Each structure stands twice: as structure tokens, then as C-alpha cells.
Amino acid sequence: MEETQRQKKIAGIIQKDLADILQRAATDGGLKGTLISVSKVSVTVDLSLAKVYVSIFPNKGAKELLEGIKENQVAIRYELAQRTKHQLRRVPELNFYLDDSLEYIEGIEKSLKREENPIENRDLLDKRKKS
């Protein structure tokens, strides 16, 4: 089912503000060389739940950083509510997921540069994880 205009608008607002909140928290927390971006936000039809896909670069400590984000979910949602109080009546519940699309693309590029051809032999590429 396609998203409504309202869902898209709310997802855009959440994406923009969350990217700023997460990046500021990372730099304040001492992670100067880490780039955190919100690659996608999808909101349910009843606007009660938002799936937030986070891309972290460099991705060596991405899993630990994502766990830290999940642990501080209440504080992040409160900060988001303060920023969007004139735009949103209620802030949806936030579920954070790691966006692995950059790793997936990198794996394809590495495979294409080698002698093996992943198009002919599909077993060379890892299967993409669905979340």
C-alpha cells in the first residue's frame, strides 16, 4: 500500500530532525569521526509507529552504536517531540534499524572488480538481510 501525503510529510519531518539529533549526540559523545545519517523513515497509517533506518559510517562500531541509540530511545523521542511540537500532535513510537545498503553496494562493487562474476555465479554475493 502506498504512503499517503501526510505519512510522507511526517516521515520527512522526523527524518530531518532525527538526523540532526543523532549527529549532535554523536559529536557531543566524543565520536568526532563518525557520521550518522537517517536514510529512511516510514510511518504507519495510524501515525503511531515510525521505522527509522540509520546509516553509520565508518561501520566498524555500527552495531554497538545502534544498541546505544536503542537504549536512549526515550530521550531521543523526547528531544524530537520538543523540536516538532508545533508540527506534530503526537510523536510516533520509534523503532531503529541499521541500514546495510552501503555495505551491500560495496560488496557488489568488490565482487565486480574481481575475476569472479557474481552475475554468473550468484553464490559469490551474500544475501541481503531483510529487516
PDB file of C-alpha atoms in Angstrom, residues 39-40 42 51-54 63 66 70 95-101 127-131:
ATOM      1  CA  SER A  39      18.473   7.145   5.354  1.00  0.00           C
ATOM      2  CA  LYS A  40      14.750   6.415   5.510  1.00  0.00           C
ATOM      3  CA  SER A  42       8.454   5.067   7.171  1.00  0.00           C
ATOM      4  CA  LYS A  51      10.616   2.720  11.357  1.00  0.00           C
ATOM      5  CA  VAL A  52      13.882   4.635  11.278  1.00  0.00           C
ATOM      6  CA  TYR A  53      16.741   3.309   9.131  1.00  0.00           C
ATOM      7  CA  VAL A  54      20.097   4.619  10.332  1.00  0.00           C
ATOM      8  CA  LYS A  63      26.107  -2.391  15.848  1.00  0.00           C
ATOM      9  CA  LEU A  66      22.789   1.255  17.157  1.00  0.00           C
ATOM     10  CA  LYS A  70      18.004   1.958  21.062  1.00  0.00           C
ATOM     11  CA  ASN A  95      11.980   1.687  16.002  1.00  0.00           C
ATOM     12  CA  PHE A  96      15.601   1.922  14.865  1.00  0.00           C
ATOM     13  CA  TYR A  97      17.164  -0.365  12.255  1.00  0.00           C
ATOM     14  CA  LEU A  98      20.633  -0.442  10.744  1.00  0.00           C
ATOM     15  CA  ASP A  99      20.644   0.410   7.039  1.00  0.00           C
ATOM     16  CA  ASP A 100      23.067  -2.006   5.410  1.00  0.00           C
ATOM     17  CA  SER A 101      22.641  -0.796   1.837  1.00  0.00           C
ATOM     18  CA  LYS A 127      22.140 -12.495   0.589  1.00  0.00           C
ATOM     19  CA  ARG A 128      20.775  -9.157   1.686  1.00  0.00           C
ATOM     20  CA  LYS A 129      19.256  -9.183   5.138  1.00  0.00           C
ATOM     21  CA  LYS A 130      15.612  -8.079   5.270  1.00  0.00           C
ATOM     22  CA  SER A 131      14.575  -6.216   8.397  1.00  0.00           C
TER      23      SER A 131
END
